[in-house]
Amino acid sequence: MAFCHRSQMFDQSLGSGQSKRCPKLSRYKLLSLALTILAFCVLTLVSVSGPQTIKTITRISVFVNIEGAALKGVNTNADKRVTTSQANHDLQHGDQLGSSQEDDLQKNLPSVIVIGARKAGTGALLRFINLHPWVVTSRSEPHYFDRSYWQGLDWYRSRMPPSLPHQVTMEKTPNYFVDRSVPERVHNFNSSIKLILIVRNPIDRAVSDYVQLKYKFYKHNTSGTYGSFEERALDKCTGRIIKSYDPIKRSLYSRHLDRWLTYFNKSQILILNGENLKVKPWEEMLKVERFLQLPPKIVRNHFVYNETKGFYCVQTSNAVTTTTTAAFQEAKRWPESCLGDTKGREHPKLRPEARKALQEFFAPFNERFFKKIGERFDWNR
Ligand SMILES: Nc1ncnc2c1ncn2[C@@H]1O[C@H](COP(=O)(O)OS(=O)(=O)O)[C@@H](OP(=O)(O)O)[C@H]1O
């Protein structure tokens, strides 16, 4: 029977159990009543608070649409990210995802790699891009393509943080830039991968590298001396630069880039300015967001200048949390807002004539590098 008498329904609602059951009609009526009340409430709200309510309702539906689409995995390719980016731009940092999304967490192979250069700001870059809710980064350098290639892709994947389907997985291993076997291996892994290279004045980078090597030397040796930078990098008799000294060799950017350009298109490699990352990190992060076709999320007020460190650190109160789930929070968690003590060690002061010799030595390599990347940096200091 499709319909029944009102009194029968009443009996049923009282739970008499004696009348003929007619659940379809009662549910239907209840649902209509609920919808009518809801519509009434919405109309009343809109008439009372006007456009603000409409905006709020729109924001809720945009949020549901974006995150719903993301969960279905439709945002895994860049074009679709751009489609939703305009709407997503409206959302503020601190987007909260539902706890059910924990089921969608999985470890993915990276689609973006920061290949170097060592001591040019790769740590800060990774720390800062980790602010973006659509990016997850590995905590330590996996060194897969240079030292652990034999371990295979499952091992590589295991080094990655858990991520949601719409998120970009990124790793950094600055040694990749200079290792001869890496470009071909990366190309075999994923020929359309996106690569990021951050560079810094090659002299400052070499000195920073030297300071780190010296530090490691004294950590492992109780006797002997490591020598000064000038003793290591300049020939005592001729004053010429010792090209084979590792910190010098690593600063010959054009040579290393050449090897990458035999396997990858220039458009696949984003070059960042390490000097600017120090003074205006938000500008360099915008370049990264554009390169990865991500909605711009990292802004000036995520950074606070730390006088003691002499660097920008992350304003933790403004840091992004993408989800409420514990596992994912762990993946996005960084212990401190500033980078550790291995960054910003004091550099030895070079004699003016040593600096000049280094400038003259690096100049032609720098010129070749600028020509290749179609951009110049102010490294004449
Ligand atoms: N915000 C912020 N905080 C700390 N450090 C910063 C920052 N921005 C740039 N830098 C510069 O990063 C330099 C270290 O570079 P890397 O992180 O690439 O070093 S490493 O290769 O991972 O060891 C490090 O070089 P040194 O100053 O020579 O230690 C810094 O100058």
CSV table of C-alpha atoms and ligand atoms in Angstrom, one decimal:
chain,number,residue,atom,x,y,z
A,1,MET,CA,0.0,0.0,0.0
A,2,ALA,CA,1.5,3.3,-1.1
A,3,PHE,CA,-0.5,5.6,1.2
A,4,CYS,CA,-2.2,5.2,4.6
A,5,HIS,CA,-4.5,7.0,6.9
A,6,ARG,CA,-3.2,9.8,9.2
A,7,SER,CA,-4.4,7.9,12.3
A,8,GLN,CA,-2.4,4.8,11.2
A,9,MET,CA,0.7,6.9,11.0
A,10,PHE,CA,0.0,8.4,14.4
A,11,ASP,CA,-0.3,4.9,15.9
A,12,GLN,CA,3.0,3.9,14.3
A,13,SER,CA,4.7,6.9,15.7
A,14,LEU,CA,3.5,6.0,19.1
A,15,GLY,CA,5.0,2.6,18.6
A,16,SER,CA,1.7,0.7,19.0
A,17,GLY,CA,3.0,-1.9,16.4
A,18,GLN,CA,-0.6,-2.9,15.7
A,19,SER,CA,-1.4,-0.7,12.8
A,20,LYS,CA,-0.2,-1.4,9.2
A,21,ARG,CA,3.3,0.0,8.8
A,22,CYS,CA,3.8,2.8,6.4
A,23,PRO,CA,7.5,4.1,6.9
A,24,LYS,CA,7.9,5.5,3.4
A,25,LEU,CA,5.2,8.2,3.9
A,26,SER,CA,6.4,9.2,7.4
A,27,ARG,CA,10.0,9.5,6.4
A,28,TYR,CA,9.0,11.5,3.3
A,29,LYS,CA,6.9,13.9,5.3
A,30,LEU,CA,9.6,14.3,8.0
A,31,LEU,CA,12.2,15.0,5.3
A,32,SER,CA,10.0,17.6,3.6
A,33,LEU,CA,9.3,19.3,7.0
A,34,ALA,CA,13.1,19.4,7.8
A,35,LEU,CA,13.8,20.9,4.4
A,36,THR,CA,11.1,23.5,4.8
A,37,ILE,CA,12.5,24.5,8.2
A,38,LEU,CA,16.0,24.6,6.8
A,39,ALA,CA,14.9,26.8,3.8
A,40,PHE,CA,13.1,29.1,6.2
A,41,CYS,CA,16.1,29.5,8.4
A,42,VAL,CA,18.4,30.2,5.4
A,43,LEU,CA,16.0,32.8,4.0
A,44,THR,CA,15.6,34.4,7.4
A,45,LEU,CA,19.4,34.6,7.9
A,46,VAL,CA,20.0,36.0,4.4
A,47,SER,CA,17.3,38.7,5.0
A,48,VAL,CA,18.8,39.6,8.4
A,49,SER,CA,22.5,39.6,7.6
A,50,GLY,CA,22.5,40.0,3.8
A,51,PRO,CA,25.6,39.6,1.6
A,52,GLN,CA,27.8,38.4,4.4
A,53,THR,CA,25.7,35.2,4.9
A,54,ILE,CA,25.7,34.6,1.1
A,55,LYS,CA,29.5,34.9,1.2
A,56,THR,CA,29.8,32.4,4.0
A,57,ILE,CA,27.5,29.9,2.3
A,58,THR,CA,29.5,30.3,-0.9
A,59,ARG,CA,32.8,29.8,1.0
A,60,ILE,CA,31.5,26.6,2.6
A,61,SER,CA,30.5,25.2,-0.8
A,62,VAL,CA,33.8,26.2,-2.4
A,63,PHE,CA,35.6,24.5,0.4
A,64,VAL,CA,33.5,21.3,0.1
A,65,ASN,CA,34.0,21.3,-3.7
A,66,ILE,CA,37.7,21.8,-3.7
A,67,GLU,CA,38.5,19.4,-0.9
A,68,GLY,CA,36.0,16.8,-2.2
A,69,ALA,CA,37.6,17.0,-5.6
A,70,ALA,CA,41.0,16.7,-4.1
A,71,LEU,CA,40.0,13.6,-2.2
A,72,LYS,CA,38.8,12.0,-5.4
A,73,GLY,CA,42.3,12.6,-6.7
A,74,VAL,CA,41.3,14.8,-9.6
A,75,ASN,CA,43.8,17.4,-8.5
A,76,THR,CA,46.9,15.3,-9.0
A,77,ASN,CA,47.7,16.9,-12.3
A,78,ALA,CA,48.8,20.5,-12.6
A,79,ASP,CA,46.1,21.7,-15.0
A,80,LYS,CA,43.3,20.8,-12.6
A,81,ARG,CA,45.2,22.5,-9.8
A,82,VAL,CA,45.1,25.7,-11.9
A,83,THR,CA,41.3,25.3,-12.4
A,84,THR,CA,40.7,25.3,-8.7
A,85,SER,CA,43.4,27.7,-7.8
A,86,GLN,CA,41.3,30.8,-8.2
A,87,ALA,CA,38.7,29.6,-5.8
A,88,ASN,CA,41.2,28.1,-3.5
A,89,HIS,CA,43.1,31.4,-3.3
A,90,ASP,CA,40.1,32.6,-1.3
A,91,LEU,CA,40.7,30.1,1.4
A,92,GLN,CA,43.0,31.2,4.1
A,93,HIS,CA,45.9,29.4,5.6
A,94,GLY,CA,44.9,26.8,8.1
A,95,ASP,CA,42.5,24.9,5.8
A,96,GLN,CA,41.2,22.1,7.8
A,97,LEU,CA,40.6,18.7,6.2
A,98,GLY,CA,38.4,16.1,7.6
A,99,SER,CA,39.8,13.3,9.8
A,100,SER,CA,38.3,10.7,7.4
A,101,GLN,CA,41.0,11.7,5.0
A,102,GLU,CA,43.6,9.9,7.0
A,103,ASP,CA,42.6,6.9,5.0
A,104,ASP,CA,43.8,8.6,1.8
A,105,LEU,CA,47.3,9.2,3.2
A,106,GLN,CA,50.0,7.3,1.3
A,107,LYS,CA,53.7,7.7,0.5
A,108,ASN,CA,54.2,8.9,-3.0
A,109,LEU,CA,57.4,9.2,-5.0
A,110,PRO,CA,58.5,12.8,-5.4
A,111,SER,CA,57.4,14.8,-8.4
A,112,VAL,CA,59.7,17.7,-7.5
A,113,ILE,CA,63.3,17.5,-6.5
A,114,VAL,CA,65.6,20.2,-5.1
A,115,ILE,CA,68.9,19.1,-6.7
A,116,GLY,CA,71.1,21.7,-5.1
A,117,ALA,CA,73.3,23.6,-4.7
A,118,ARG,CA,74.8,22.6,-1.5
A,119,LYS,CA,75.1,25.5,1.0
A,120,ALA,CA,73.0,27.7,-1.2
A,121,GLY,CA,69.9,27.7,1.0
A,122,THR,CA,68.3,24.3,0.2
A,123,GLY,CA,67.3,23.8,3.8
A,124,ALA,CA,65.5,27.1,4.1
A,125,LEU,CA,63.8,26.5,0.8
A,126,LEU,CA,62.5,23.1,1.9
A,127,ARG,CA,61.4,24.5,5.3
A,128,PHE,CA,59.5,27.3,3.7
A,129,ILE,CA,57.8,25.4,0.9
A,130,ASN,CA,56.6,23.0,3.6
A,131,LEU,CA,54.4,25.9,4.7
A,132,HIS,CA,52.3,25.2,1.7
A,133,PRO,CA,49.3,23.0,2.5
A,134,TRP,CA,49.6,21.2,-0.9
A,135,VAL,CA,53.2,20.3,-0.4
A,136,VAL,CA,54.9,17.6,1.7
A,137,THR,CA,58.6,17.3,2.0
A,138,SER,CA,61.0,14.6,3.2
A,139,ARG,CA,62.6,15.4,6.5
A,140,SER,CA,66.1,14.2,5.7
A,141,GLU,CA,68.0,14.0,2.4
A,142,PRO,CA,67.3,10.6,0.9
A,143,HIS,CA,70.4,10.5,-1.4
A,144,TYR,CA,68.6,7.9,-3.5
A,145,PHE,CA,70.0,8.7,-6.9
A,146,ASP,CA,73.6,9.1,-5.7
A,147,ARG,CA,74.2,6.7,-2.8
A,148,SER,CA,71.2,4.4,-2.5
A,149,TYR,CA,70.2,3.8,-6.1
A,150,TRP,CA,70.7,0.0,-5.7
A,151,GLN,CA,68.0,0.0,-3.0
A,152,GLY,CA,65.2,0.5,-5.5
A,153,LEU,CA,62.1,2.6,-5.8
A,154,ASP,CA,60.3,1.0,-2.8
A,155,TRP,CA,63.1,2.1,-0.6
A,156,TYR,CA,62.9,5.6,-2.1
A,157,ARG,CA,59.2,5.7,-1.6
A,158,SER,CA,59.6,4.7,2.1
A,159,ARG,CA,61.7,7.8,2.7
A,160,MET,CA,58.9,10.0,1.6
A,161,PRO,CA,56.3,11.5,4.0
A,162,PRO,CA,52.6,10.5,3.8
A,163,SER,CA,50.5,12.7,1.6
A,164,LEU,CA,47.0,13.2,0.4
A,165,PRO,CA,46.2,12.6,-3.3
A,166,HIS,CA,46.3,16.3,-4.3
A,167,GLN,CA,49.6,17.0,-2.6
A,168,VAL,CA,53.0,17.4,-4.2
A,169,THR,CA,55.8,15.3,-2.7
A,170,MET,CA,59.2,17.0,-2.7
A,171,GLU,CA,62.7,16.0,-1.6
A,172,LYS,CA,66.0,17.7,-1.5
A,173,THR,CA,69.5,16.2,-1.9
A,174,PRO,CA,72.0,19.0,-2.8
A,175,ASN,CA,74.6,16.5,-3.8
A,176,TYR,CA,72.5,15.5,-6.9
A,177,PHE,CA,73.5,18.7,-8.7
A,178,VAL,CA,77.2,17.7,-8.9
A,179,ASP,CA,77.0,13.9,-9.1
A,180,ARG,CA,77.7,12.8,-12.7
A,181,SER,CA,75.5,9.7,-12.6
A,182,VAL,CA,72.4,11.4,-11.2
A,183,PRO,CA,70.8,13.4,-14.2
A,184,GLU,CA,70.4,10.2,-16.3
A,185,ARG,CA,69.0,8.2,-13.4
A,186,VAL,CA,66.5,11.0,-12.5
A,187,HIS,CA,65.5,11.1,-16.2
A,188,ASN,CA,65.0,7.3,-16.3
A,189,PHE,CA,62.9,7.7,-13.1
A,190,ASN,CA,60.6,10.4,-14.4
A,191,SER,CA,61.5,12.4,-17.5
A,192,SER,CA,58.9,15.1,-16.8
A,193,ILE,CA,59.9,15.7,-13.2
A,194,LYS,CA,60.3,19.2,-11.9
A,195,LEU,CA,63.7,20.3,-10.6
A,196,ILE,CA,64.7,23.2,-8.4
A,197,LEU,CA,68.2,24.6,-8.2
A,198,ILE,CA,69.0,27.3,-5.8
A,199,VAL,CA,72.3,29.1,-6.3
A,200,ARG,CA,74.3,31.7,-4.4
A,201,ASN,CA,77.5,33.7,-5.0
A,202,PRO,CA,79.9,30.8,-5.8
A,203,ILE,CA,82.6,32.3,-3.6
A,204,ASP,CA,80.3,32.5,-0.5
A,205,ARG,CA,79.0,29.0,-1.3
A,206,ALA,CA,82.5,27.6,-1.5
A,207,VAL,CA,83.5,29.3,1.8
A,208,SER,CA,80.3,28.0,3.4
A,209,ASP,CA,81.1,24.5,2.1
A,210,TYR,CA,84.7,24.9,3.5
A,211,VAL,CA,83.4,25.9,6.9
A,212,GLN,CA,81.2,22.7,7.0
A,213,LEU,CA,84.1,20.5,5.9
A,214,LYS,CA,86.3,22.0,8.5
A,215,TYR,CA,83.7,21.5,11.2
A,216,LYS,CA,83.3,17.8,10.2
A,217,PHE,CA,87.1,17.4,10.2
A,218,TYR,CA,87.4,18.5,13.8
A,219,LYS,CA,84.4,16.4,14.8
A,220,HIS,CA,86.2,13.2,13.6
A,221,ASN,CA,89.8,14.1,14.2
A,222,THR,CA,91.4,15.0,17.5
A,223,SER,CA,94.8,15.8,16.0
A,224,GLY,CA,95.9,17.6,12.9
A,225,THR,CA,94.7,20.9,11.4
A,226,TYR,CA,92.3,21.4,8.5
A,227,GLY,CA,94.0,24.6,7.3
A,228,SER,CA,92.5,27.9,6.3
A,229,PHE,CA,90.2,28.4,3.2
A,230,GLU,CA,92.9,30.2,1.4
A,231,GLU,CA,95.4,27.4,2.1
A,232,ARG,CA,93.0,24.9,0.8
A,233,ALA,CA,91.7,26.8,-2.2
A,234,LEU,CA,94.7,28.8,-3.5
A,235,ASP,CA,98.0,27.4,-4.6
A,236,LYS,CA,100.7,28.6,-2.2
A,237,CYS,CA,103.3,29.3,-4.8
A,238,THR,CA,101.3,30.6,-7.8
A,239,GLY,CA,98.2,32.0,-6.0
A,240,ARG,CA,96.0,30.2,-8.6
A,241,ILE,CA,92.7,28.7,-7.6
A,242,ILE,CA,92.8,24.9,-7.0
A,243,LYS,CA,90.0,23.7,-9.2
A,244,SER,CA,90.1,20.2,-7.8
A,245,TYR,CA,89.3,21.4,-4.3
A,246,ASP,CA,85.7,20.2,-3.7
A,247,PRO,CA,84.1,23.5,-2.5
A,248,ILE,CA,85.6,25.2,-5.6
A,249,LYS,CA,84.5,22.4,-8.0
A,250,ARG,CA,80.9,22.5,-6.6
A,251,SER,CA,80.7,26.2,-7.3
A,252,LEU,CA,81.3,25.7,-11.1
A,253,TYR,CA,77.5,25.9,-11.7
A,254,SER,CA,77.7,26.0,-15.5
A,255,ARG,CA,79.5,22.7,-15.7
A,256,HIS,CA,77.1,20.9,-13.5
A,257,LEU,CA,74.0,22.5,-15.1
A,258,ASP,CA,75.3,21.3,-18.6
A,259,ARG,CA,74.9,17.7,-17.5
A,260,TRP,CA,71.3,18.3,-16.4
A,261,LEU,CA,70.5,20.1,-19.6
A,262,THR,CA,71.6,17.1,-21.7
A,263,TYR,CA,68.6,15.2,-20.1
A,264,PHE,CA,66.1,17.9,-19.2
A,265,ASN,CA,64.5,20.9,-20.8
A,266,LYS,CA,65.4,24.2,-19.3
A,267,SER,CA,61.7,24.8,-18.5
A,268,GLN,CA,61.8,21.8,-16.1
A,269,ILE,CA,64.4,23.5,-14.0
A,270,LEU,CA,63.6,26.4,-11.7
A,271,ILE,CA,66.6,28.5,-10.7
A,272,LEU,CA,66.3,30.4,-7.4
A,273,ASN,CA,68.3,33.2,-6.0
A,274,GLY,CA,69.9,32.2,-2.7
A,275,GLU,CA,70.8,35.7,-1.8
A,276,ASN,CA,67.2,36.9,-2.2
A,277,LEU,CA,66.0,33.8,-0.3
A,278,LYS,CA,67.8,35.3,2.7
A,279,VAL,CA,66.3,38.8,2.5
A,280,LYS,CA,62.9,38.2,0.9
A,281,PRO,CA,62.1,34.6,1.2
A,282,TRP,CA,58.4,35.2,0.3
A,283,GLU,CA,59.5,36.3,-3.2
A,284,GLU,CA,61.4,33.2,-3.9
A,285,MET,CA,58.6,31.1,-2.5
A,286,LEU,CA,56.1,32.7,-4.9
A,287,LYS,CA,58.4,31.6,-7.8
A,288,VAL,CA,58.2,28.1,-6.5
A,289,GLU,CA,54.4,28.2,-6.2
A,290,ARG,CA,54.2,29.5,-9.8
A,291,PHE,CA,56.6,26.9,-11.1
A,292,LEU,CA,54.6,24.1,-9.4
A,293,GLN,CA,51.3,25.7,-10.5
A,294,LEU,CA,50.1,25.9,-6.9
A,295,PRO,CA,47.7,28.5,-5.5
A,296,PRO,CA,49.8,31.2,-3.8
A,297,LYS,CA,49.7,30.5,-0.1
A,298,ILE,CA,53.0,31.6,1.4
A,299,VAL,CA,53.0,35.2,2.2
A,300,ARG,CA,55.2,37.9,3.9
A,301,ASN,CA,53.7,37.5,7.4
A,302,HIS,CA,54.7,33.8,7.6
A,303,PHE,CA,58.2,35.1,8.1
A,304,VAL,CA,59.8,36.8,11.0
A,305,TYR,CA,63.3,38.2,11.0
A,306,ASN,CA,65.4,36.7,13.8
A,307,GLU,CA,68.1,39.3,14.9
A,308,THR,CA,70.2,36.7,16.7
A,309,LYS,CA,70.2,34.2,13.8
A,310,GLY,CA,70.5,36.9,11.2
A,311,PHE,CA,67.9,35.0,9.1
A,312,TYR,CA,64.2,34.9,8.5
A,313,CYS,CA,62.4,32.2,10.5
A,314,VAL,CA,58.9,30.8,10.2
A,315,GLN,CA,56.3,32.6,12.2
A,316,THR,CA,54.9,29.4,13.8
A,317,SER,CA,51.6,31.0,14.8
A,318,ASN,CA,51.0,31.6,11.1
A,319,ALA,CA,52.2,28.2,10.0
A,320,VAL,CA,49.8,26.1,8.0
A,321,THR,CA,48.1,23.0,9.2
A,322,THR,CA,46.4,21.1,6.5
A,323,THR,CA,44.5,18.6,8.4
A,324,THR,CA,43.5,17.6,11.9
A,325,THR,CA,44.7,14.0,11.6
A,326,ALA,CA,47.6,13.0,13.8
A,327,ALA,CA,49.5,11.1,11.1
A,328,PHE,CA,49.4,14.0,8.7
A,329,GLN,CA,50.3,16.5,11.3
A,330,GLU,CA,53.4,14.5,12.0
A,331,ALA,CA,54.3,14.6,8.3
A,332,LYS,CA,54.0,18.4,8.3
A,333,ARG,CA,55.6,18.9,11.7
A,334,TRP,CA,59.0,20.7,12.0
A,335,PRO,CA,60.5,21.1,15.4
A,336,GLU,CA,61.6,24.7,15.2
A,337,SER,CA,60.7,27.8,13.5
A,338,CYS,CA,64.4,28.7,12.6
A,339,LEU,CA,66.9,26.5,10.9
A,340,GLY,CA,69.5,24.7,13.1
A,341,ASP,CA,73.0,25.7,14.0
A,342,THR,CA,74.5,24.1,10.8
A,343,LYS,CA,73.3,27.2,9.0
A,344,GLY,CA,74.7,30.6,9.5
A,345,ARG,CA,78.1,29.5,10.8
A,346,GLU,CA,80.7,32.3,10.8
A,347,HIS,CA,82.7,32.6,7.6
A,348,PRO,CA,86.4,33.4,7.6
A,349,LYS,CA,87.3,36.8,6.2
A,350,LEU,CA,89.2,36.5,2.9
A,351,ARG,CA,92.1,38.8,2.1
A,352,PRO,CA,91.0,41.2,-0.7
A,353,GLU,CA,93.6,39.8,-3.1
A,354,ALA,CA,92.3,36.2,-2.5
A,355,ARG,CA,88.7,37.4,-3.1
A,356,LYS,CA,89.8,39.1,-6.3
A,357,ALA,CA,91.5,36.0,-7.5
A,358,LEU,CA,88.4,34.0,-6.8
A,359,GLN,CA,86.2,36.5,-8.6
A,360,GLU,CA,88.4,36.4,-11.7
A,361,PHE,CA,88.4,32.6,-11.6
A,362,PHE,CA,84.7,32.2,-11.3
A,363,ALA,CA,83.7,35.1,-13.7
A,364,PRO,CA,83.8,33.1,-17.0
A,365,PHE,CA,81.9,30.2,-15.4
A,366,ASN,CA,79.3,32.6,-14.0
A,367,GLU,CA,78.9,34.2,-17.4
A,368,ARG,CA,78.3,30.8,-19.1
A,369,PHE,CA,75.8,30.0,-16.3
A,370,PHE,CA,73.9,33.3,-16.8
A,371,LYS,CA,73.7,32.7,-20.5
A,372,LYS,CA,72.3,29.2,-20.0
A,373,ILE,CA,69.6,30.3,-17.5
A,374,GLY,CA,68.8,33.6,-19.2
A,375,GLU,CA,69.2,35.5,-16.0
A,376,ARG,CA,72.0,37.4,-14.2
A,377,PHE,CA,72.9,37.5,-10.5
A,378,ASP,CA,75.0,40.2,-8.8
A,379,TRP,CA,78.0,38.1,-7.9
A,380,ASN,CA,80.7,40.7,-8.5
A,381,ARG,CA,81.4,41.1,-4.9
B,1,LIG,N1,66.2,31.6,6.6
B,1,LIG,C1,67.4,31.0,6.6
B,1,LIG,N2,67.9,30.3,7.7
B,1,LIG,C2,69.1,29.7,7.7
B,1,LIG,N3,69.9,29.7,6.6
B,1,LIG,C3,69.5,30.3,5.5
B,1,LIG,C4,68.3,31.0,5.5
B,1,LIG,N4,68.2,31.5,4.2
B,1,LIG,C5,69.3,31.2,3.6
B,1,LIG,N5,70.1,30.5,4.4
B,1,LIG,C6,71.4,30.0,4.0
B,1,LIG,O1,71.4,28.6,3.8
B,1,LIG,C7,72.8,28.2,3.8
B,1,LIG,C8,72.8,26.7,4.0
B,1,LIG,O2,72.5,26.2,2.8
B,1,LIG,P1,71.9,24.7,2.7
B,1,LIG,O3,70.7,24.6,3.5
B,1,LIG,O4,71.7,24.5,1.3
B,1,LIG,O5,73.0,23.8,3.3
B,1,LIG,S1,73.1,22.2,3.1
B,1,LIG,O6,73.7,22.0,1.8
B,1,LIG,O7,71.8,21.6,3.3
B,1,LIG,O8,74.1,21.9,4.2
B,1,LIG,C9,73.3,29.0,5.0
B,1,LIG,O9,74.7,29.3,4.6
B,1,LIG,P2,75.8,29.7,5.8
B,1,LIG,O10,75.3,31.0,6.2
B,1,LIG,O11,77.0,29.8,5.0
B,1,LIG,O12,75.7,28.7,6.8
B,1,LIG,C10,72.5,30.3,5.0
B,1,LIG,O13,73.2,31.4,4.5
